[in-house]
Short mmCIF file of C-alpha atoms and ligand atoms in Angstrom, two decimals:
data_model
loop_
_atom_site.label_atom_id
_atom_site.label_comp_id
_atom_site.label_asym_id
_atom_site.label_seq_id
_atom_site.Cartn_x
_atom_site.Cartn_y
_atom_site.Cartn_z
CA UNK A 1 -21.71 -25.35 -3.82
CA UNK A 2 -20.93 -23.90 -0.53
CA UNK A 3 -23.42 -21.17 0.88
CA UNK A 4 -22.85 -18.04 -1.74
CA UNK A 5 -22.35 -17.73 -5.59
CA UNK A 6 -19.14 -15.75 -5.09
CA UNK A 7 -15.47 -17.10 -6.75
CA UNK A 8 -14.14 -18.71 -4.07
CA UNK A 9 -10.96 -16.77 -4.32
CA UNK A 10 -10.58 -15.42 -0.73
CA UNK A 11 -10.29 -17.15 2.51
CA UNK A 12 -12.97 -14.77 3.88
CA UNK A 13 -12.84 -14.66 8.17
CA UNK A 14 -16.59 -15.66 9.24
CA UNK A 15 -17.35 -12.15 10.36
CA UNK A 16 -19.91 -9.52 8.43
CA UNK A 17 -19.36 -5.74 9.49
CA UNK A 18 -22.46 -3.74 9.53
CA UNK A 19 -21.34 -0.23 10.06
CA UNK A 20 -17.67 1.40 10.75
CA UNK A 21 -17.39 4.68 13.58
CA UNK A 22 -13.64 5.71 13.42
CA UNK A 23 -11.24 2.89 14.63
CA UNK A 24 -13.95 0.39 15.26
CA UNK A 25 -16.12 -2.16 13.09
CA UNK A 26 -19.46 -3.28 14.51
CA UNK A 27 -20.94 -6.50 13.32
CA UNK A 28 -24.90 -6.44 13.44
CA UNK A 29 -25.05 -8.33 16.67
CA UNK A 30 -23.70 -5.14 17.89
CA UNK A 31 -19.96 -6.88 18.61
CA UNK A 32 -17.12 -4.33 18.29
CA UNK A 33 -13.72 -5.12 16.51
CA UNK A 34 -11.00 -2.59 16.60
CA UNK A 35 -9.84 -2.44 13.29
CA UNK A 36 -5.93 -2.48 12.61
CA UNK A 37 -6.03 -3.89 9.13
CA UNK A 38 -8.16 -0.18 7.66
CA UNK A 39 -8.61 -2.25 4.82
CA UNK A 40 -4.99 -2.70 4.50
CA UNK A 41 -4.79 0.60 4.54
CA UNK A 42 -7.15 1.85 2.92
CA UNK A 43 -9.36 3.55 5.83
CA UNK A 44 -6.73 6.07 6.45
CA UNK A 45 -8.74 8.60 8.27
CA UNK A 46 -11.18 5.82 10.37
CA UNK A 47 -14.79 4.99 9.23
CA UNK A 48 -17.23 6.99 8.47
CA UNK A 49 -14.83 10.18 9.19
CA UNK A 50 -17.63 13.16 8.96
CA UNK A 51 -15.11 15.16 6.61
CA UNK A 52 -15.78 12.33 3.78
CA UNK A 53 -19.24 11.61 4.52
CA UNK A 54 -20.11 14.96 4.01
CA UNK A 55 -17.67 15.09 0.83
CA UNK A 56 -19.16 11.83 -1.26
CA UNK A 57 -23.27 12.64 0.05
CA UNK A 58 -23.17 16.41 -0.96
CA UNK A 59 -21.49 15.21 -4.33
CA UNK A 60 -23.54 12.21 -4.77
CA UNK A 61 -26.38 14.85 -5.10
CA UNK A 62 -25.12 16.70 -7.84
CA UNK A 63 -23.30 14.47 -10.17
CA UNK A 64 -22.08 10.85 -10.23
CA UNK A 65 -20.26 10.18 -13.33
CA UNK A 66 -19.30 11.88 -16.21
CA UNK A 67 -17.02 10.22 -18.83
CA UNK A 68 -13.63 11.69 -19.52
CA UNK A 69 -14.29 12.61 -22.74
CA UNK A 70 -15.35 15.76 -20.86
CA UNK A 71 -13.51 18.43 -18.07
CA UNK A 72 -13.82 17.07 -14.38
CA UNK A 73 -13.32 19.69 -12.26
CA UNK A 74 -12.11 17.63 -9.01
CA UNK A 75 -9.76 15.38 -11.24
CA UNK A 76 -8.16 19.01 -12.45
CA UNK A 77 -8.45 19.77 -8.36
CA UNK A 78 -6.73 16.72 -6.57
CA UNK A 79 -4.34 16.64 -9.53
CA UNK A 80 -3.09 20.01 -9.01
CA UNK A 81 -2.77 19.79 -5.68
CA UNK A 82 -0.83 16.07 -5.30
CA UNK A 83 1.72 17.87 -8.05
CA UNK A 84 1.84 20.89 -5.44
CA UNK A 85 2.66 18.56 -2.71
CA UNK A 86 4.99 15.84 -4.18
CA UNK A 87 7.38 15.91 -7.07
CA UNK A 88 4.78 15.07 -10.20
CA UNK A 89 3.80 17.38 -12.49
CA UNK A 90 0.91 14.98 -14.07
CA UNK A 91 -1.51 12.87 -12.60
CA UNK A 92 -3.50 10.00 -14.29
CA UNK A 93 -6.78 8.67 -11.80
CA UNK A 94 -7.28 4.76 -11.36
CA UNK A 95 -9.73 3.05 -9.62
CA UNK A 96 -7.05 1.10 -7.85
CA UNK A 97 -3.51 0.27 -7.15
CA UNK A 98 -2.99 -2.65 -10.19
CA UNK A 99 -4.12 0.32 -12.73
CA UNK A 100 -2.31 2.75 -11.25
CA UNK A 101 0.70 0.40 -11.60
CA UNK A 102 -0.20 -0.71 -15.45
CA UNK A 103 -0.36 3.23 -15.85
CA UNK A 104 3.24 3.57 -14.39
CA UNK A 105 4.70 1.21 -16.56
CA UNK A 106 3.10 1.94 -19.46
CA UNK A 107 4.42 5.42 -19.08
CA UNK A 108 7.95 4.26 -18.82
CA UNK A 109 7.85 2.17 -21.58
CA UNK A 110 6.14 4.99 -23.36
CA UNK A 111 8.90 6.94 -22.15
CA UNK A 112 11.75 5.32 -23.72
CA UNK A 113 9.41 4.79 -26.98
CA UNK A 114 8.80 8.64 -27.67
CA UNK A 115 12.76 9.21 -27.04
CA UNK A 116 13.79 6.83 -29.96
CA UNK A 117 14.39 3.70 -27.61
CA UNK A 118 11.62 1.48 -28.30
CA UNK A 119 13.48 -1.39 -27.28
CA UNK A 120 13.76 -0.35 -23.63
CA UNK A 121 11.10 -1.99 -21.96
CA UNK A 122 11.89 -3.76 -19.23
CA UNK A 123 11.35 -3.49 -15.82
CA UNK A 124 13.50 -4.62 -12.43
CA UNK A 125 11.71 -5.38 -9.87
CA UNK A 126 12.33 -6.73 -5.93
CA UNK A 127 11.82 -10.35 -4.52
CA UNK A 128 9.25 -9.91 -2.15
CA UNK A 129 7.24 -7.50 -3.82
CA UNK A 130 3.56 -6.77 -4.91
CA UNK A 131 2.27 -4.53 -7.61
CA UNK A 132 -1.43 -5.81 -7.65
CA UNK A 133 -3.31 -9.27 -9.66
CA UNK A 134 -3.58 -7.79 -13.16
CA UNK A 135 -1.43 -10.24 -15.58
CA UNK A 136 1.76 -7.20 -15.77
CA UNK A 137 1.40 -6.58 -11.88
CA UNK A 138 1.70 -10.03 -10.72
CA UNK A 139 4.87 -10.51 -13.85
CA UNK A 140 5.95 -7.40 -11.94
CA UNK A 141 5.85 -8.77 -8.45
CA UNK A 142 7.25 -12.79 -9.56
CA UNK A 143 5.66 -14.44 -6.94
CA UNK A 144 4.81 -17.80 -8.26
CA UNK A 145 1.29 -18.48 -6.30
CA UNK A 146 0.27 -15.80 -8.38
CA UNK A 147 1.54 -16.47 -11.55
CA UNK A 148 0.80 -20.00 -11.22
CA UNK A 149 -1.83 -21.40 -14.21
CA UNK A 150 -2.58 -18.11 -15.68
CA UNK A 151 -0.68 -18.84 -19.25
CA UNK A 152 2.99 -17.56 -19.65
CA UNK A 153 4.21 -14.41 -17.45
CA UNK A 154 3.80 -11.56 -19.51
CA UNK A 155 7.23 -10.15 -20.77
CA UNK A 156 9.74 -8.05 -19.79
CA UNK A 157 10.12 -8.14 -15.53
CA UNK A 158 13.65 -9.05 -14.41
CA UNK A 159 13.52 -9.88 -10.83
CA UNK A 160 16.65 -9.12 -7.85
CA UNK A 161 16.54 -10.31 -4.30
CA UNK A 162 15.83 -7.52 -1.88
CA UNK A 163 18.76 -5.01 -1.77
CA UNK A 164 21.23 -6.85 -3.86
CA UNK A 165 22.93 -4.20 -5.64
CA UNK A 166 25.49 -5.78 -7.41
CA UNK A 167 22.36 -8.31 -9.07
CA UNK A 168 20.34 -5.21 -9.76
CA UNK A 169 23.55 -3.95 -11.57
CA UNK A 170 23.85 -7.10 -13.57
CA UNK A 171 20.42 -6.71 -14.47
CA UNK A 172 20.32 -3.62 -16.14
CA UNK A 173 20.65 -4.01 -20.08
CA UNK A 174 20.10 -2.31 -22.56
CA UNK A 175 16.58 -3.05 -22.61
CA UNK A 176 16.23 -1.65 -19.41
CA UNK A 177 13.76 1.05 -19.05
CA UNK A 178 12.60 1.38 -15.01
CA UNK A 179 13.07 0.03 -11.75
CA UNK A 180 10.24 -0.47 -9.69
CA UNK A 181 10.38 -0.93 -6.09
CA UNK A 182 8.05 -0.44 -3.04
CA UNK A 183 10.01 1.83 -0.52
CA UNK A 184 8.43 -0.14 2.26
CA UNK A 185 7.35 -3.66 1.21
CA UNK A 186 3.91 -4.66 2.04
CA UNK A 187 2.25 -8.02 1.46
CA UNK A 188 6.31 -9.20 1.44
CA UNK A 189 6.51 -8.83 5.17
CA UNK A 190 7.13 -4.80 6.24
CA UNK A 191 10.36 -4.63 4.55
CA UNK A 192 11.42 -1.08 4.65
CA UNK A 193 14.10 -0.35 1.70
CA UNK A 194 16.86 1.59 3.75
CA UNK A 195 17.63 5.05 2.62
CA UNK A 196 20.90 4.51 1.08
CA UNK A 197 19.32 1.61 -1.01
CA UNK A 198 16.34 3.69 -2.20
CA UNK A 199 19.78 6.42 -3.07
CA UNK A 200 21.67 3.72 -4.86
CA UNK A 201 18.15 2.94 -7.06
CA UNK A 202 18.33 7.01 -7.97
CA UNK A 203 21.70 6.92 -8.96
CA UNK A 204 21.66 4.15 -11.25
CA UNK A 205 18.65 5.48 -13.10
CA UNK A 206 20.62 8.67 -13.71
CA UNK A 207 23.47 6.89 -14.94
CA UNK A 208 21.80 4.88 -17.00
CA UNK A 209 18.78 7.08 -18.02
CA UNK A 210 15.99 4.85 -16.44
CA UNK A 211 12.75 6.06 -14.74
CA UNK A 212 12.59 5.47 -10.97
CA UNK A 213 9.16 3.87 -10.38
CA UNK A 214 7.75 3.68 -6.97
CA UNK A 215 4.70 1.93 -5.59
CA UNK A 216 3.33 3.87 -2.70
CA UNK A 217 0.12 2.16 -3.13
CA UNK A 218 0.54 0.91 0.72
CA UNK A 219 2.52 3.19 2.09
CA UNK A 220 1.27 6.35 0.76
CA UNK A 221 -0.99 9.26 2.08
CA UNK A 222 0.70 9.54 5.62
CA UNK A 223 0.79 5.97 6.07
CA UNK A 224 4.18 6.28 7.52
CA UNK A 225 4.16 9.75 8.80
CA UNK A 226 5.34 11.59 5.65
CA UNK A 227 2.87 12.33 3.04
CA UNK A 228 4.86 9.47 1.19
CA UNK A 229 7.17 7.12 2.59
CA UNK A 230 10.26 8.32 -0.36
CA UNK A 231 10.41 11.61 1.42
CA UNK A 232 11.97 9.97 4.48
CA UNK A 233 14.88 9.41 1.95
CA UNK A 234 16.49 11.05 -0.54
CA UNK A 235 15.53 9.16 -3.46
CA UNK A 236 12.76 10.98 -5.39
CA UNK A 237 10.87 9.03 -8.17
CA UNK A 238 10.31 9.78 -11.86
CA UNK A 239 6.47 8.00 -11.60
CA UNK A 240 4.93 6.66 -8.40
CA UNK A 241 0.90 4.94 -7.96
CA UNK A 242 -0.57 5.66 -5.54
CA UNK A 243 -4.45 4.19 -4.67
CA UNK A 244 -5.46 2.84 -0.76
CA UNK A 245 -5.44 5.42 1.30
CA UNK A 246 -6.33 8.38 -1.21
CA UNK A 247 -9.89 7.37 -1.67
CA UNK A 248 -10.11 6.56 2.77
CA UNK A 249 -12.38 4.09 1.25
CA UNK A 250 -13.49 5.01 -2.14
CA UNK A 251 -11.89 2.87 -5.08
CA UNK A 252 -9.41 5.83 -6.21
CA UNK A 253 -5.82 5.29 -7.45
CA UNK A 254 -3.55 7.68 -9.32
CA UNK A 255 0.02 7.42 -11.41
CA UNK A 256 1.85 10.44 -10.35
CA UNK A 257 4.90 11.42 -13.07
CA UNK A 258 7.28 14.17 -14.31
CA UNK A 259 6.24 15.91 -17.24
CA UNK A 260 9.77 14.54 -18.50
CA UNK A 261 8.40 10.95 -17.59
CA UNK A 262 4.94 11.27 -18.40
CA UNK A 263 6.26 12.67 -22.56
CA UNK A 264 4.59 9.89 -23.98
CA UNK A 265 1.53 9.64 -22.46
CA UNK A 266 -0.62 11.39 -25.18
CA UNK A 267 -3.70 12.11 -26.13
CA UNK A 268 -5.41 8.31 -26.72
CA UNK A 269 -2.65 6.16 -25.81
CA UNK A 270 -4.50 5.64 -22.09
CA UNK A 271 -7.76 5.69 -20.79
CA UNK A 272 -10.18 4.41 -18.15
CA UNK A 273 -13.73 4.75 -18.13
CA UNK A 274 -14.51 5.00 -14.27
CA UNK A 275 -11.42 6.45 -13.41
CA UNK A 276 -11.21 10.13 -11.63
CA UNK A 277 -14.89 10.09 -11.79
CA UNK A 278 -16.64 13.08 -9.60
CA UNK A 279 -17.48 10.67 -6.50
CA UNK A 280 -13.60 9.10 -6.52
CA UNK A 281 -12.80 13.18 -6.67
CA UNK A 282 -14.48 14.56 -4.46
CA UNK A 283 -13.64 12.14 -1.31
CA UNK A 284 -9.84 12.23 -2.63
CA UNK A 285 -10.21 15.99 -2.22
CA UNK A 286 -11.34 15.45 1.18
CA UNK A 287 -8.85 12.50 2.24
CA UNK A 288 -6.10 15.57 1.18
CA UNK A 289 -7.97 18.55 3.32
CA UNK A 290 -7.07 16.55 6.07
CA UNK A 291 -3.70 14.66 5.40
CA UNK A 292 -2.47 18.08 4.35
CA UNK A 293 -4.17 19.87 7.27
CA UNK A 294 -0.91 21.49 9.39
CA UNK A 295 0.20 18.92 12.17
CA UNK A 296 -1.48 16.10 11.04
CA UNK A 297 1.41 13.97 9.47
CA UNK A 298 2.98 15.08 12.78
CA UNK A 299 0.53 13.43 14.79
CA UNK A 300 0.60 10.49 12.92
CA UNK A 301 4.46 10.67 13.69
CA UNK A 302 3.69 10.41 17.17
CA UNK A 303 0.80 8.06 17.90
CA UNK A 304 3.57 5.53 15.41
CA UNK A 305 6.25 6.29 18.13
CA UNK A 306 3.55 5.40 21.03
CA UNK A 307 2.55 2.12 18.76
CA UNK A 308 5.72 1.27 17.81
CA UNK A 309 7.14 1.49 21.79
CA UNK A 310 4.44 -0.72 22.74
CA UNK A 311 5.11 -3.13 20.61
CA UNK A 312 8.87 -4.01 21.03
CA UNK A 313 7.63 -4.39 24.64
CA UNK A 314 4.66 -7.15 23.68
CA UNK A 315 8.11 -8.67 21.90
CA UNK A 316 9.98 -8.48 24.65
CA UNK A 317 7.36 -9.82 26.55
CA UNK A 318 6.45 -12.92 24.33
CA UNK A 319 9.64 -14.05 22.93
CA UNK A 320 7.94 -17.23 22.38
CA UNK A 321 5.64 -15.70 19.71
CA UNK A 322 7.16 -13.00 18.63
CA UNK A 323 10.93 -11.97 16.97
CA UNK A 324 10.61 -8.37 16.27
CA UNK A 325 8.85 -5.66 15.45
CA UNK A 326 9.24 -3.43 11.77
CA UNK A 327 8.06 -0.97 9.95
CA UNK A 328 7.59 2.44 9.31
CA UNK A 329 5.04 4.97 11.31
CA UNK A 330 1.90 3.53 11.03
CA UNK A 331 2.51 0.44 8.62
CA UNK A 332 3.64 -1.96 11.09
CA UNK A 333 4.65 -5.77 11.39
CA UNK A 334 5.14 -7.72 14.26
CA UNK A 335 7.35 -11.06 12.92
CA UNK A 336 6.18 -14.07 14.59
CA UNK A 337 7.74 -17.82 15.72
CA UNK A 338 4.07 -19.45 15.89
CA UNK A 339 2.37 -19.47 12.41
CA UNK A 340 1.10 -15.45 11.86
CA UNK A 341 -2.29 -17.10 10.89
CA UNK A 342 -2.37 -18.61 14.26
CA UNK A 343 -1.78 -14.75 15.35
CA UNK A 344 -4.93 -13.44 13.65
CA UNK A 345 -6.84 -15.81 14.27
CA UNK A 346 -6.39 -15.12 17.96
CA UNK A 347 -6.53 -11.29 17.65
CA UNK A 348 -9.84 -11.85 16.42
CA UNK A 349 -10.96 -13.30 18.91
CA UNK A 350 -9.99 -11.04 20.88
CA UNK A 351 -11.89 -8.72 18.51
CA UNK A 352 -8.61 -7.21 17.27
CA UNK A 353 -8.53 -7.02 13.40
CA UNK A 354 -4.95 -7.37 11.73
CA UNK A 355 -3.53 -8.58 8.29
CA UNK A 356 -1.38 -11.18 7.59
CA UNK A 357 1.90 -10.24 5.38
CA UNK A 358 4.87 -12.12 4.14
CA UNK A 359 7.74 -13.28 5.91
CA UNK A 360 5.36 -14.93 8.57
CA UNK A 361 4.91 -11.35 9.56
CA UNK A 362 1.58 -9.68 11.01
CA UNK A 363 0.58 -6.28 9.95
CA UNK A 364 -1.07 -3.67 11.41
CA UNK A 365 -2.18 -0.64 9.77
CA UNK A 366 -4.54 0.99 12.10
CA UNK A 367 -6.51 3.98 10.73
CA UNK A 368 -4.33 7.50 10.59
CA UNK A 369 -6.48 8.84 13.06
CA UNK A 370 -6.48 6.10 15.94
CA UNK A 371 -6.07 7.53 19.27
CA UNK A 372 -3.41 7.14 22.00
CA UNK A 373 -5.83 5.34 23.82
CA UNK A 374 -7.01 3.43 20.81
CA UNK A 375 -3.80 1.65 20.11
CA UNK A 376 -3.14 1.38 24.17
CA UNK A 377 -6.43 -0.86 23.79
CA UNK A 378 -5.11 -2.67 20.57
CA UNK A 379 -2.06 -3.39 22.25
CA UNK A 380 -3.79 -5.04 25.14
CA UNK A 381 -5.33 -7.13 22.90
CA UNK A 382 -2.10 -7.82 21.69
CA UNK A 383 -0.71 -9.47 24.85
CA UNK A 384 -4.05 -11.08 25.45
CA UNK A 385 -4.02 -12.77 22.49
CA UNK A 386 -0.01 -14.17 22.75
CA UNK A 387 -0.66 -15.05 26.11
CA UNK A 388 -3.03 -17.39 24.71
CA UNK A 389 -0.34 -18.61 21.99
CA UNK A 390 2.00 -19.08 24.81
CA UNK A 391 -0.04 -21.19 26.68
CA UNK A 392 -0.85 -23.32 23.74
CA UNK A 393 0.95 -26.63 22.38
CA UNK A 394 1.45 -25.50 19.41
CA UNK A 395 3.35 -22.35 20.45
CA UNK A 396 5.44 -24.45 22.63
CA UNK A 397 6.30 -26.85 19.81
CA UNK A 398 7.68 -23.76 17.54
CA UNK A 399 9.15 -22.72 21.02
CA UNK A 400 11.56 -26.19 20.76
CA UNK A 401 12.06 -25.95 16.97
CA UNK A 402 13.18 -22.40 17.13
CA UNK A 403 16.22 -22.75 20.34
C1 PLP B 1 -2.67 -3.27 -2.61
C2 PLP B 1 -1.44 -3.02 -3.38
C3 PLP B 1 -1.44 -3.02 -4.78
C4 PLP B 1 -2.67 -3.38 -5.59
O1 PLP B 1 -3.74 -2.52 -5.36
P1 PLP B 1 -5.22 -2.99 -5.84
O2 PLP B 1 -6.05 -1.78 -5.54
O3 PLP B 1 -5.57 -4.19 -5.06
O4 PLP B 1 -5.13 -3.26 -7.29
C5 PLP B 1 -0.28 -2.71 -5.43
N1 PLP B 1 0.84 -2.43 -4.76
C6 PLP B 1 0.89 -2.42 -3.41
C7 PLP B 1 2.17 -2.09 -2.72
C8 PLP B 1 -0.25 -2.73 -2.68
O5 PLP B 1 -0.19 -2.77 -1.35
#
């Protein structure tokens, strides 16, 4: 057995954080990483931000769990206000973004169920995508290293390549009841859905009476400069999870519906024991005192224009290592030529923490509330890092391959 009794199910990075101050991780040799991967986004406001601290302590001291069975004021709270802020009128709590996804399509399927329809269950969903590692999210996402050995893919996911309309059309049937789509792709490689896509997905679930379902799990909470990423369109969704950034650290997720959508869900169909519990509650309260504070989405707007300038010039610079730059505000990818876990590995050494995504594509989500200066350092590291690549073999070899 090597070194620790833990499944051996992720390729860990030999590094142990000991504490977390805003934008940085500090290992307990006192070494400081500057952390662009937020836990894949879920540090949206930094570590340790004094807002949440404050928030989870005060509540810790009064009241850890209580079981659903009974009223939780702060589930009642954040509920009303994410339906005040977004287009949901009900709010289920998770304790992360696979449940708030198994929540989402339960409710369509409940949906069509309550309406006399019971044979509309299915689901279209996106090459390319991720929903989470329960048994329906990875059916729901189709990517074979995840559905590989774990018995037969549970039914009723039909799968389209990214923006094909006319295959999306061919797979609605009758037993369609939802589309489910990530408006900016995550783990697939920063794919942002363009507008008039995400419009076409609306359409066709009002033609055909289907519920829109989105998974803002990612790129949620101001991740991209809205408070969700749909608003930048005009597509708005019938049921959308949520999780990552809401709890800024604290295992919270939510399914967000119309009362139209949510019909079905009633009283015993769903439940959770841990989820919406006071603790999850009371930092998702605080997460939205300051996402929602005035100017702050703005802000986020801008320090994504200052990343996202300094980025296309690293491309520009290192042609050899990098093709382009995509994303969305602050849920950025940087497409490579050299392997992206080359990439990583070399940020980190230059104590620059990133994530790797699909599509040979490196992501960055740096906390909501980097600085200017913050992601001017990052960005250095950036450069030091593929001059390093440039200089190597290896990054000469894909240099050949790719003219
Ligand atoms: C992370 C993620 C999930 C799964 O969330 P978990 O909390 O790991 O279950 C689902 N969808 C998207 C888009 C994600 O990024």
């Amino acid at each position: 057995m090597s070194g620790s009794a833990l499944y051996e199910t992720f390729a860990r990075a030999p590094l142990a954080f000991e504490r977390g101050e805003g934008s940085w991780l500090v290992t307990e040799t006192g070494e400081r990483y500057l952390d662009f991967a937020a836990g894949i986004a879920v540090n949206s406001l930094g570590h340790c931000h004094p807002h949440l601290v404050a928030a989870l302590t005060e509540q810790a001291g009064k009241l850890w769990h209580v079981s659903n069975l009974y009223e939780i004021p702060g589930q009642s709270r954040l509920a009303g206000r994410l339906a005040e802020a977004t287009f949901a009128d009900r709010v289920f709590f998770t304790n992360s973004g696979a449940e708030a996804l198994e929540c989402a399509i339960k409710t369509a399927r409940r949906y069509h169920y309550v309406n006399g329809r019971p044979e509309r269950y299915r689901v279209v969903t996106f090459e390319g995508a991720f929903h989470g590692r329960t048994l329906a999210t990875i059916a729901a996402g189709g990517q074979k290293k995840y559905l590989e050995g774990f018995g037969p893919k549970v039914e009723g996911f039909d799968q389209v390549p990214f923006g094909d309309v006319e295959a999306l059309e061919k797979a609605i049937g009758p037993e369609t009841a939802a589309i489910l789509i990530e408006p900016v792709q995550g783990e697939g490689g920063i794919r942002v859905v363009p507008a008039s896509f995400m419009e076409t997905l609306r359409a066709l679930c009002d033609r055909h009476d289907l519920l829109l379902i989105l998974d803002e799990v990612q790129s949620g909470v101001g991740r991209t400069g809205r408070l969700f990423a749909h608003e930048w369109t005009g597509a708005v969704p019938d049921i959308m999870a949520i999780a990552k950034g809401i709890g800024g650290g604290f295992p919270v997720g939510a399914c967000l519906a119309t009362e139209k959508a949510a019909a079905g869900m009633t009283a015993g169909v769903h439940g959770t024991t841990f989820g919406g519990n006071p603790l999850a509650m009371a930092v998702g309260n605080a997460v939205l005192d300051i996402v929602l504070e005035e100017g702050f989405l703005q802000s986020v707007q801008d320090r994504a224009l200052v990343a996202r300038q300094a980025f296309a010039s690293v491309v520009d610079e290192f042609p050899q290592v990098f093709e382009d730059v995509r994303g969305a505000g602050l849920l950025l990818g940087l497409k490579c030529r050299v392997a992206n876990t080359a990439v990583i590995d070399a940020l980190r050494d230059a104590r620059l923490l990133a994530v790797g995504a699909g599509d040979n594509v490196v992501r960055f989500l740096p906390p909501l509330t980097v600085s200017d200066e913050e992601i001017r350092e990052g960005v250095e590291r950036i450069r030091a890092a593929a001059a390093t690549l440039a200089a190597s073999p290896a990054a000469a070899e894909m240099k050949k391959a790719a003219s």
